[in-house]
Amino acid sequence: MPKRLYAEALVGALRRALETDDRVHLMGQYFLGLTEHRELMVELREDYVERVYYPPIAEVGYVGAAIGAAMAGLRPIVDIATASFIFQAFPQVVNEAANVHYMSGGQTSVPMVFHFNQGIRGGGAAQHSHSPQAMLWNTPGLEIMAPSTPADVKGLVATAVQSNNPTAWVDHVRLFDTIGEVPDPDYAIPFGVADIKRSGTDVTIVASSFMVVRSLAAAETLAKQGIDVEVVDLRTLTPLDEDAVFTSVAKTGRLVVVDECHRRCGVAAEIAALVAENALGDLTAPIKRVTALDVPIPFSPPLEEFVEPTEAKIVEAVSEIAG
Amino acid sequence: MLPELGEDQLRELFQTMLVMRRFEEALITLAGEFDVGHFHVYIGQEATGAPALGLLEDGDFGFTTHRNHGHLLARGVDPARMMAEILGRETGTNQGKGGTLHLSSLEHGFPVTSAATGGCIPLATGAAFGFSKLGNRRVSVCLMGDGSLEEGAWHESVNIAALEKLPIIYLCENNSLEALGQRANEYPSSSMAASPLTGLAAVFGMPAVAIDGFDAGEVHDTMNIAIARARAGDGPTFIEARTVRWPGSRPLWPQLLTGELDLTIAWDETALPDEHVEWHRSQDGILRFTRELIEAGNLTPEQALEIDAGVKAQMKEAVQFALDSPYPPPEAALDHVYA
Ligand SMILES: Cc1ncc(C[n+]2csc(CCOP(=O)(O)OP(=O)(O)O)c2C)c(N)n1
Ligand SMILES: [Mg+2]
């Protein structure tokens, strides 16, 4: 199977979406952020000049326009670039897009995708490092995908574009450099199906997006210490594959949730609550959360590292409950 | 034209502009070695920021953007502490919390710097609201890029300022070229159908003028009138200072494409490089100001070089101070979340 960079798989997925469905339009063009890989977007933009829109610096305007265009028959994939800028668009994302289908009594739908690069990119400081997926997860009506591999981004984008719901595509610039096998033929990965990225018997790690990559690296270190970790990649938050989490926890009896959101009311908090509510009897140790600390993300490198969920912190948390 | 200032003040202004330029040049060089995140420099806009902000008094506020370095320097913030902040050091203006995007110095009238485009507009407007209620005759200056007019925050805020006759000056620095290498659009703005930009303020019934941002004199005199108006309680003014984007700020990361500023070009073109001739001849606001000062007899080439040598030495010290400064202890990340 051919190996591809995540960034290539992402651009390839956008290209397939444009090729296979005339209704797909891109609004915004910074999918690859400020990384060197952004050059990969150039050819795509040239090949689809009429279907790539360059918006003004007007997040609430163009993201809202994408929502309206979706109601009118397009299937926009709108790029918000740095995730922190989605706050500028929150009135339209949270209070409009997410409510449309419900509020209209099921008459109208919003088939569109919001892409953004979340999390700590290094030196982004407080206003360019947000992980807004927990806030979005608190919003019924939105689907949320958070791929972690080149193969998954291809398959999940295919599903997102054909979904009739507004879908947040939680992405991370630190994924773009990763490499993985990507099957050539078209395929779609259904939403709500988690993937066991590493199977193990001692401790379950549940993660999504870039935290899967970190967790897998931590699992290798832990393997050398004789701890066999299972890594469950949620892949989508809404819908959520709860069974995959419960099944893994039933097997290992121990759970560490790794998440780049802040700790309070983060993604990890919800996963921990679900397991506590439904599978407490399977647990042989307390649940651990490895998350960003509850402070804005600082600029200075040692401070940033202190705040973020690092590989070392994952190793430590797993070791503590491995027994 | 030269601002209506005495000779000492003119020379001070000249020195301030050089501090702004030499700081950014030193930073670009330093950024080759250290990861300072995505940063933006103020090169090419010194002739706007220096005279405009030089007119402010203690207690007046400025709210700037991602392109903030020059603005803080214009009000006398220590370049050494700014450089330390940009390198994430404990001695930095923000104790390492902010970095290049968020340089802040409350004692110099910069309460905080938002790097969200348009973020400064409601904040500056609100400060003016506060000053007006407190009746303290202070003014607030909103140092905004042309791109921030594309954000809805502009329209909401300017309406409040106009309705309430707030003591604010919206100083919009229109560096004209497209933001972040977006597909090029026409002057005056990156993706703005409204033209001229002053129309976006004039419709709210306030003075709205477009001026040459390379012309320190025009900036000084226009700003002077606007500040007096604000202090008198007569309400807001919008000033569009037009410059072009410095060639070195066109790539995503700044590069010294026009070389380090060579002041001798102001009086002797032997050092004029083959490239970017227009930049050196007619655009660089510092060279232009230097020519004007020399022509008017306020400065000799020798004096200019002497002042510059002093500024260069100061920047060298600033860099050394930053490099010698320690990083904050990691646990400092937990401080300052709540006041
Ligand atoms: C809300 C928000 N959207 C997008 C960005 C990304 N961004 C950073 S600088 C910039 C361009 C701003 O242009 P302008 O205001 O004219 O300032 P200039 O860089 O030209 O000085 C953009 C779009 C941002 N920082 N904040
Ligand atoms: Mg601009």
XYZ file of C-alpha atoms and ligand atoms in Angstrom:
689
model
C 0.000 0.000 0.000
C 1.385 3.464 -0.824
C 2.652 5.587 2.052
C 1.577 9.200 2.175
C 2.136 12.282 4.251
C -0.923 13.305 6.219
C -0.791 16.681 4.426
C -0.880 14.904 1.042
C -3.758 12.704 2.115
C -5.661 15.783 3.288
C -5.201 17.599 -0.015
C -5.993 14.387 -1.874
C -9.233 14.071 0.069
C -10.216 17.633 -0.808
C -9.403 16.958 -4.464
C -11.548 13.807 -4.528
C -14.399 15.704 -2.904
C -14.205 18.398 -5.594
C -13.872 15.826 -8.384
C -16.744 13.641 -7.361
C -19.359 16.216 -6.345
C -19.958 19.506 -8.175
C -21.677 20.914 -5.120
C -18.459 20.903 -3.129
C -16.805 24.326 -2.872
C -13.877 25.374 -0.708
C -14.270 28.612 1.224
C -10.956 29.668 2.710
C -7.719 28.035 1.675
C -5.359 27.723 4.662
C -6.107 24.061 5.327
C -2.405 23.403 5.877
C -1.860 26.455 8.051
C 1.502 28.195 7.869
C 3.399 24.910 7.518
C 5.755 24.286 4.616
C 3.166 21.835 3.279
C 0.843 24.721 2.377
C 2.409 24.620 -1.098
C 0.464 21.405 -1.679
C -2.718 23.496 -1.890
C -1.494 25.607 -4.809
C -2.191 23.125 -7.585
C -5.607 22.293 -6.199
C -6.532 25.966 -6.086
C -5.391 26.387 -9.684
C -7.323 23.349 -10.881
C -10.540 24.518 -9.220
C -10.327 28.289 -9.605
C -14.099 28.683 -9.705
C -14.671 26.544 -6.658
C -12.154 27.999 -4.233
C -13.377 31.182 -2.588
C -10.941 33.593 -0.942
C -12.867 35.261 1.834
C -12.090 38.597 3.449
C -10.958 38.510 7.089
C -14.558 38.088 8.155
C -15.107 34.801 9.955
C -18.675 35.343 11.054
C -19.462 36.524 7.539
C -17.912 33.819 5.406
C -18.564 30.917 7.732
C -22.159 32.091 7.938
C -22.211 32.423 4.167
C -21.117 28.796 3.891
C -24.012 27.796 6.137
C -26.482 29.684 3.967
C -24.920 28.292 0.797
C -25.319 24.790 2.203
C -29.049 25.410 2.694
C -29.182 26.617 -0.905
C -27.637 23.446 -2.311
C -23.840 23.656 -2.100
C -21.690 21.404 0.059
C -19.086 23.874 1.274
C -15.907 22.892 3.044
C -15.013 26.046 4.898
C -11.565 26.557 6.374
C -11.280 28.634 9.534
C -7.480 28.207 9.646
C -6.353 28.578 13.276
C -9.056 27.062 15.477
C -9.104 30.118 17.753
C -10.756 32.132 14.982
C -13.843 29.938 15.158
C -14.840 32.063 18.148
C -15.343 34.951 15.717
C -17.791 32.663 13.881
C -19.502 31.138 16.923
C -22.823 32.942 16.468
C -23.223 31.285 13.073
C -21.689 27.890 13.922
C -23.246 27.265 17.311
C -26.404 29.327 17.265
C -27.317 28.926 13.585
C -25.791 25.901 11.814
C -26.223 23.504 14.705
C -29.861 24.503 15.240
C -31.161 24.722 11.685
C -32.351 21.162 11.169
C -33.970 20.909 14.583
C -35.451 24.381 14.677
C -37.005 23.991 11.225
C -38.676 20.782 12.332
C -36.458 18.710 10.085
C -37.239 20.621 6.906
C -33.862 22.181 6.257
C -30.374 20.768 6.581
C -26.875 22.236 6.528
C -24.548 19.865 4.654
C -21.194 21.488 5.198
C -17.804 20.970 6.822
C -15.835 23.400 9.041
C -12.095 22.707 9.031
C -9.742 24.179 11.614
C -6.294 23.510 13.029
C -6.555 23.202 16.786
C -4.156 22.841 19.614
C -0.645 23.856 20.478
C 1.409 24.483 17.368
C 4.447 25.849 19.208
C 4.751 29.549 20.061
C 1.137 30.303 19.216
C 0.500 31.724 22.705
C -2.981 32.274 24.117
C -4.796 33.420 20.988
C -3.571 30.833 18.465
C -3.575 27.578 20.424
C -7.168 26.728 21.269
C -8.741 23.290 21.189
C -12.413 24.226 20.823
C -13.694 20.692 20.242
C -15.073 20.351 23.765
C -17.090 23.565 23.360
C -18.381 22.283 20.038
C -19.089 18.889 21.551
C -21.400 20.654 23.957
C -23.465 21.701 20.952
C -26.131 19.242 19.785
C -26.578 19.336 16.032
C -22.905 19.340 15.071
C -21.001 16.273 13.976
C -17.330 16.256 14.945
C -14.525 14.317 13.309
C -10.935 14.354 14.574
C -8.730 12.125 12.409
C -5.204 11.138 13.384
C -3.775 9.319 10.357
C -3.482 9.868 6.585
C -5.783 6.900 5.903
C -8.416 8.146 8.332
C -8.458 11.704 7.054
C -9.149 10.414 3.551
C -12.004 8.176 4.625
C -13.563 10.594 7.104
C -13.564 13.543 4.692
C -15.398 11.361 2.182
C -18.098 10.719 4.784
C -18.213 14.313 6.033
C -18.810 15.737 2.584
C -21.750 13.440 1.972
C -23.220 13.949 5.448
C -26.291 16.154 5.643
C -25.189 17.661 8.947
C -22.776 20.463 9.733
C -19.517 18.707 10.563
C -16.576 20.160 12.446
C -13.279 18.768 11.138
C -10.875 19.015 14.048
C -7.373 19.025 12.606
C -3.857 19.663 13.883
C -0.800 21.131 12.155
C 1.399 18.643 14.000
C -0.287 15.815 12.101
C 0.730 17.099 8.675
C 4.242 15.644 8.864
C 3.112 12.174 9.871
C 3.222 9.343 7.367
C 0.993 6.334 6.939
C -0.390 3.855 4.458
C -3.305 5.103 2.403
C -5.268 2.755 0.135
C -5.571 4.107 -3.410
C -9.223 3.326 -4.177
C -11.965 5.575 -2.841
C -13.424 4.600 0.503
C -15.465 6.206 3.235
C -15.040 5.608 6.950
C -18.405 5.754 8.658
C -18.823 8.198 11.525
C -19.168 6.707 14.994
C -16.664 3.902 14.500
C -13.576 4.127 16.685
C -10.378 2.388 15.687
C -7.982 0.401 17.855
C -4.672 1.924 16.797
C -2.708 -0.383 19.071
C -4.056 -3.369 20.821
C -2.937 -4.172 24.351
C -4.073 -5.767 27.566
C -2.933 -3.638 30.513
C -4.232 -0.077 30.144
C -6.641 1.617 27.706
C -5.760 5.042 26.351
C -8.615 6.894 24.671
C -7.578 9.813 22.437
C -8.347 11.661 19.223
C -6.551 13.817 16.656
C -2.863 14.488 17.383
C -3.143 13.041 20.884
C -3.397 9.603 19.254
C 0.078 10.087 17.790
C 1.453 11.117 21.180
C -0.301 8.218 22.898
C 1.141 5.702 20.450
C 4.631 7.060 21.064
C 4.052 6.814 24.817
C 2.785 3.242 24.349
C 6.099 2.254 22.751
C 8.020 3.640 25.716
C 5.650 1.870 28.103
C 6.019 -1.410 26.210
C 9.714 -1.335 27.013
C 8.737 -1.080 30.684
C 6.514 -4.129 30.282
C 3.205 -2.247 30.154
C 0.973 -3.256 27.255
C -1.218 -0.321 26.247
C -4.295 -0.349 24.025
C -4.885 2.912 22.144
C -8.470 3.631 21.129
C -8.734 6.383 18.505
C -12.234 7.835 18.725
C -11.996 9.295 15.177
C -15.355 11.029 15.635
C -16.720 12.628 18.809
C -20.238 13.018 17.474
C -21.369 10.388 16.839
C -19.349 8.647 19.560
C -18.429 4.990 19.550
C -19.104 4.398 23.239
C -19.031 0.620 22.835
C -15.448 0.657 21.608
C -14.428 2.471 24.784
C -16.413 0.154 27.065
C -15.109 -2.962 25.307
C -11.505 -1.888 25.708
C -11.996 -0.905 29.335
C -13.644 -4.276 30.008
C -10.497 -5.891 28.660
C -7.872 -3.804 30.477
C -9.734 -2.546 33.550
C -7.730 0.695 33.405
C -8.375 3.957 31.581
C -6.277 7.012 30.731
C -7.953 9.665 28.593
C -5.587 11.932 26.660
C -6.958 15.186 25.333
C -5.602 18.574 24.279
C -8.596 20.547 25.572
C -8.381 22.160 28.980
C -9.196 19.799 31.799
C -12.431 21.391 33.030
C -15.333 20.107 30.905
C -12.906 18.870 28.257
C -13.299 15.869 25.976
C -11.525 13.753 28.582
C -14.042 14.777 31.232
C -16.922 13.444 29.154
C -15.199 10.151 28.349
C -14.310 9.678 31.999
C -17.901 10.404 33.034
C -19.276 7.930 30.505
C -17.045 5.156 31.757
C -17.731 5.980 35.392
C -21.453 5.922 34.697
C -21.579 2.777 32.602
C -18.550 0.636 33.300
C -17.400 1.392 36.818
C -17.493 -2.310 37.632
C -14.873 -3.004 34.977
C -12.359 -0.586 36.442
C -9.591 -1.854 38.691
C -7.939 1.561 39.083
C -9.049 5.199 39.091
C -9.501 6.892 35.718
C -6.681 9.273 34.771
C -6.910 12.329 32.547
C -3.948 13.831 30.692
C -5.046 17.203 29.358
C -3.917 20.768 28.866
C -3.874 22.521 32.235
C -6.611 25.019 33.061
C -4.640 28.099 32.035
C -4.467 30.017 28.763
C -1.621 28.669 26.612
C 1.547 30.645 27.434
C 4.128 31.691 24.838
C 7.445 30.838 26.494
C 8.592 27.327 25.460
C 9.147 25.845 28.954
C 5.785 27.225 30.105
C 4.034 25.866 27.056
C 5.503 22.432 27.681
C 4.430 22.590 31.314
C 0.836 23.199 30.231
C 0.449 20.759 27.349
C -0.275 17.024 27.511
C 3.153 15.688 26.634
C 4.311 12.166 25.929
C 6.120 12.133 29.289
C 2.891 13.014 31.100
C 1.066 10.205 29.316
C 3.769 7.728 30.285
C 3.578 8.904 33.873
C -0.214 8.672 34.075
C -0.269 5.166 32.619
C 2.554 4.014 34.890
C 0.698 5.286 37.932
C -2.307 3.038 37.391
C -0.695 0.135 35.532
C -0.413 -1.725 38.815
C 6.968 67.638 4.989
C 8.427 68.096 8.437
C 6.159 68.072 11.486
C 5.725 71.365 13.295
C 8.220 70.566 16.026
C 11.391 72.088 17.421
C 14.799 70.804 16.366
C 15.355 68.679 19.460
C 11.981 67.047 19.077
C 12.637 66.398 15.395
C 15.878 64.666 16.238
C 14.138 62.658 18.947
C 11.590 61.543 16.389
C 14.397 60.551 14.043
C 15.982 58.501 16.789
C 12.670 56.817 17.648
C 12.209 55.755 14.040
C 15.701 54.300 14.003
C 15.014 52.388 17.226
C 11.931 50.912 15.568
C 13.885 49.904 12.454
C 17.028 48.582 14.101
C 14.963 46.569 16.580
C 13.136 44.739 13.798
C 16.327 44.175 11.829
C 17.938 42.648 14.907
C 14.869 40.505 15.474
C 14.804 39.145 11.934
C 18.430 38.132 12.324
C 17.750 36.548 15.710
C 14.679 34.700 14.439
C 16.955 32.702 12.158
C 18.321 31.055 15.293
C 15.359 30.926 17.675
C 11.807 29.821 17.118
C 9.806 32.878 18.073
C 6.586 31.696 16.477
C 4.920 33.512 13.608
C 6.023 37.136 13.869
C 5.423 40.389 12.051
C 7.623 43.470 11.843
C 6.782 47.158 11.655
C 9.412 48.034 9.046
C 8.081 50.581 6.565
C 5.491 52.087 8.896
C 7.813 53.985 11.257
C 6.901 57.360 9.782
C 3.319 56.698 10.858
C 3.769 55.196 14.307
C 6.559 57.393 15.641
C 4.989 60.831 15.126
C 1.451 59.636 15.847
C 2.205 57.972 19.161
C 4.759 60.587 20.173
C 1.798 62.923 20.656
C 0.153 60.843 23.353
C 0.340 61.749 27.010
C 0.777 59.551 30.060
C -2.415 57.667 30.735
C -3.579 57.625 27.123
C -4.090 54.115 25.779
C -3.069 52.418 22.556
C -4.443 49.092 21.366
C -2.391 47.498 18.650
C -2.222 44.268 16.664
C 0.064 41.411 15.653
C 2.272 44.146 14.116
C 2.823 45.784 17.491
C 6.581 46.088 18.064
C 6.987 49.554 16.549
C 4.034 50.952 18.445
C 5.434 50.007 21.837
C 8.878 51.326 20.969
C 7.338 54.626 19.890
C 6.072 55.128 23.424
C 9.378 54.309 25.037
C 9.039 50.663 26.028
C 12.487 49.190 26.690
C 13.672 47.304 23.584
C 15.640 44.899 25.773
C 12.527 43.803 27.645
C 10.591 43.518 24.395
C 13.292 41.358 22.828
C 13.332 39.227 25.979
C 9.571 38.767 25.677
C 9.849 37.745 22.053
C 12.371 35.099 23.130
C 10.043 33.968 25.919
C 12.274 35.084 28.782
C 11.375 35.876 32.375
C 12.563 39.479 32.004
C 10.194 40.113 29.098
C 7.484 42.762 29.159
C 4.864 40.027 29.706
C 7.123 37.669 31.695
C 7.102 35.265 28.762
C 3.348 34.789 28.688
C 2.704 36.699 25.477
C 5.557 36.622 22.979
C 5.663 38.692 19.797
C 1.900 38.694 19.280
C 0.876 40.110 22.637
C 3.531 42.611 23.762
C 1.975 44.696 26.510
C 3.190 47.467 28.801
C 0.464 49.026 30.898
C 2.762 51.744 32.262
C 3.337 52.886 28.679
C -0.363 52.802 27.843
C -0.554 49.399 26.176
C -2.882 47.391 28.449
C -2.800 44.315 26.216
C -2.257 43.414 22.588
C -4.776 41.245 20.785
C -3.543 39.329 17.767
C -7.048 38.484 16.603
C -7.676 40.685 13.587
C -10.128 43.361 14.666
C -9.743 42.419 18.328
C -8.274 45.824 19.155
C -11.287 47.744 17.848
C -13.901 46.990 20.518
C -11.201 47.132 23.209
C -9.976 50.579 22.172
C -13.544 51.792 21.807
C -14.383 50.516 25.259
C -11.354 52.231 26.787
C -12.578 55.483 25.244
C -16.000 54.805 26.745
C -14.346 54.367 30.134
C -12.262 57.539 29.796
C -15.304 59.501 28.792
C -17.341 58.298 31.787
C -14.398 58.970 34.103
C -14.089 62.423 32.595
C -10.295 62.302 32.725
C -9.619 63.809 29.270
C -7.609 60.789 28.221
C -7.761 59.419 24.710
C -7.665 55.948 23.260
C -5.913 55.145 19.994
C -6.949 52.126 17.978
C -3.923 51.035 15.944
C -5.580 48.849 13.368
C -4.547 47.284 10.089
C -6.648 47.818 6.974
C -7.596 44.143 7.165
C -9.430 44.662 10.424
C -12.030 46.763 8.611
C -13.140 43.477 7.069
C -14.238 42.223 10.470
C -17.725 42.980 11.702
C -16.273 44.261 14.971
C -15.389 47.494 13.151
C -18.945 48.407 12.256
C -20.360 47.610 15.658
C -17.685 49.590 17.487
C -17.471 52.669 15.308
C -21.203 53.112 15.652
C -20.892 53.139 19.434
C -17.995 55.607 19.247
C -19.962 57.920 16.968
C -23.173 57.735 18.975
C -21.377 58.429 22.224
C -18.810 60.910 20.814
C -16.029 58.871 22.377
C -12.464 60.172 22.743
C -10.888 57.783 20.262
C -8.711 57.960 17.182
C -8.925 55.037 14.779
C -5.505 55.081 13.154
C -5.808 52.596 10.331
C -2.439 51.707 8.849
C -3.190 50.675 5.315
C -0.150 48.784 4.113
C -2.270 47.882 1.140
C -0.949 44.575 0.008
C -2.821 41.381 0.538
C -2.796 39.765 3.945
C -0.858 36.517 4.284
C -0.333 36.181 0.544
C -4.005 35.894 -0.254
C -4.886 36.241 -3.901
C -3.998 39.819 -4.717
C -6.786 42.345 -4.832
C -6.835 45.998 -5.725
C -5.631 48.864 -3.596
C -6.635 50.039 -1.042
C -7.263 46.844 0.865
C -6.842 43.122 0.831
C -10.433 42.090 0.146
C -12.555 45.152 0.676
C -15.182 46.358 -1.773
C -15.504 49.714 -0.051
C -13.270 52.416 -1.485
C -11.910 54.693 -0.235
C -11.641 53.175 3.226
C -12.433 56.537 4.803
C -15.990 56.091 3.602
C -16.421 53.357 6.191
C -16.042 55.976 8.914
C -17.330 59.123 7.222
C -20.796 57.605 6.959
C -20.925 57.630 10.757
C -20.478 61.381 10.691
C -16.925 61.746 11.922
C -13.871 63.343 10.344
C -12.262 60.680 8.146
C -9.070 61.460 6.286
C -6.580 59.535 4.174
C -2.978 60.654 4.530
C 0.474 59.631 3.335
C 1.794 57.283 6.007
C 5.368 57.798 4.814
C 5.071 61.494 5.579
C 5.910 62.032 9.243
C 4.788 65.639 9.089
C 1.369 64.908 7.694
C 0.880 62.125 10.229
C 1.930 64.374 13.106
C -0.264 67.292 12.162
C -3.346 65.191 11.383
C -3.022 63.220 14.577
C -2.544 66.402 16.570
C -5.918 67.719 15.413
C -7.609 64.381 16.076
C -6.228 64.128 19.599
C -7.284 67.692 20.416
C -10.769 66.918 19.140
C -10.979 63.763 21.250
C -9.695 65.507 24.386
C -12.201 68.294 23.928
C -15.017 65.756 23.939
C -15.921 66.338 20.290
C -15.722 62.672 19.372
C -13.851 60.186 17.220
C -11.664 60.625 14.138
C -10.667 58.063 11.547
C -7.245 58.382 9.915
C -6.155 56.103 7.098
C -2.346 56.235 6.873
C -1.370 54.831 3.496
C 1.915 53.028 3.093
C 2.977 50.124 0.948
C 3.983 46.837 2.424
C 7.720 46.594 2.948
C 9.015 43.946 0.473
C 10.489 41.952 3.361
C 6.987 41.572 4.863
C 5.532 39.955 1.763
C 6.812 36.450 2.481
C 4.983 34.674 5.282
C 8.045 35.091 7.510
C 9.833 38.466 7.395
C 13.137 38.589 5.496
C 15.646 41.416 5.156
C 14.988 41.669 1.419
C 15.995 45.334 1.175
C 19.050 44.768 3.356
C 19.679 46.653 6.566
C 18.832 50.325 6.301
C 21.806 52.284 4.970
C 21.257 55.889 6.012
C 23.917 57.217 3.639
C 21.485 56.607 0.776
C 19.609 59.665 2.038
C 22.401 61.992 0.908
C 24.589 59.907 -1.377
C 23.239 57.269 -3.729
C 26.475 55.327 -4.245
C 25.254 52.710 -1.802
C 21.852 52.426 -3.516
C 21.286 48.726 -4.300
C 20.113 47.631 -7.761
C 17.025 46.009 -6.311
C 14.088 47.717 -4.607
C 15.202 51.094 -5.937
C 11.749 52.580 -5.528
C 11.652 51.448 -1.926
C 14.845 53.303 -1.117
C 14.160 56.384 -3.240
C 10.586 57.229 -2.442
C 9.000 54.764 -0.036
C 11.167 54.158 3.000
C 9.767 56.733 5.427
C 12.977 56.902 7.448
C 15.127 57.802 4.446
C 12.543 60.370 3.483
C 12.509 61.939 6.936
C 16.314 61.968 6.979
C 16.410 63.813 3.639
C 13.894 66.340 4.907
C 15.806 66.940 8.137
C 19.076 67.436 6.295
C 17.524 69.715 3.694
C 15.934 71.871 6.374
C 19.232 72.087 8.231
C 17.968 70.248 11.304
C 20.506 67.451 11.003
C 23.839 66.819 9.282
C 24.806 63.446 7.769
C 27.439 63.118 10.481
C 24.893 63.685 13.218
C 22.543 61.204 11.586
C 25.220 58.517 11.562
C 26.151 59.266 15.136
C 22.571 58.872 16.340
C 22.286 55.674 14.327
C 25.475 54.268 15.817
C 24.058 54.862 19.279
C 20.821 53.105 18.377
C 22.667 50.151 16.877
C 24.706 49.784 20.047
C 21.514 49.933 22.105
C 19.978 47.121 20.009
C 23.067 44.989 20.413
C 22.689 45.377 24.162
C 18.987 44.597 23.935
C 19.706 41.338 22.112
C 22.403 40.425 24.604
C 20.093 41.190 27.529
C 17.434 38.936 26.031
C 19.863 36.104 25.352
C 21.344 36.346 28.840
C 17.921 36.310 30.490
C 16.618 33.017 31.884
C 13.371 31.368 30.884
C 10.684 31.605 33.536
C 10.368 28.555 35.804
C 7.793 26.196 34.207
C 5.363 26.553 37.145
C 5.069 30.249 36.300
C 2.592 29.011 33.698
C 0.084 28.799 36.544
C 0.386 32.467 37.555
C -1.802 35.300 36.286
C -4.854 33.263 35.290
C -6.933 35.254 37.751
C -6.196 38.678 39.167
C -9.720 36.828 13.722
C -8.503 36.565 12.944
N -8.611 36.086 11.687
C -7.503 35.843 10.958
C -6.261 36.090 11.469
C -5.011 35.767 10.666
N -4.286 36.991 10.319
C -3.180 37.379 10.970
S -2.566 38.801 10.377
C -3.784 38.922 9.217
C -3.815 40.059 8.267
C -4.226 41.303 8.898
O -4.163 42.339 7.954
P -4.107 43.821 8.439
O -5.102 44.044 9.516
O -4.207 44.695 7.250
O -2.680 43.948 9.123
P -1.228 43.928 8.433
O -0.696 42.539 8.647
O -1.378 44.249 6.993
O -0.455 44.922 9.190
C -4.632 37.840 9.302
C -5.770 37.609 8.421
C -6.192 36.581 12.787
N -5.028 36.834 13.382
N -7.317 36.822 13.486
Mg -2.709 45.517 6.064
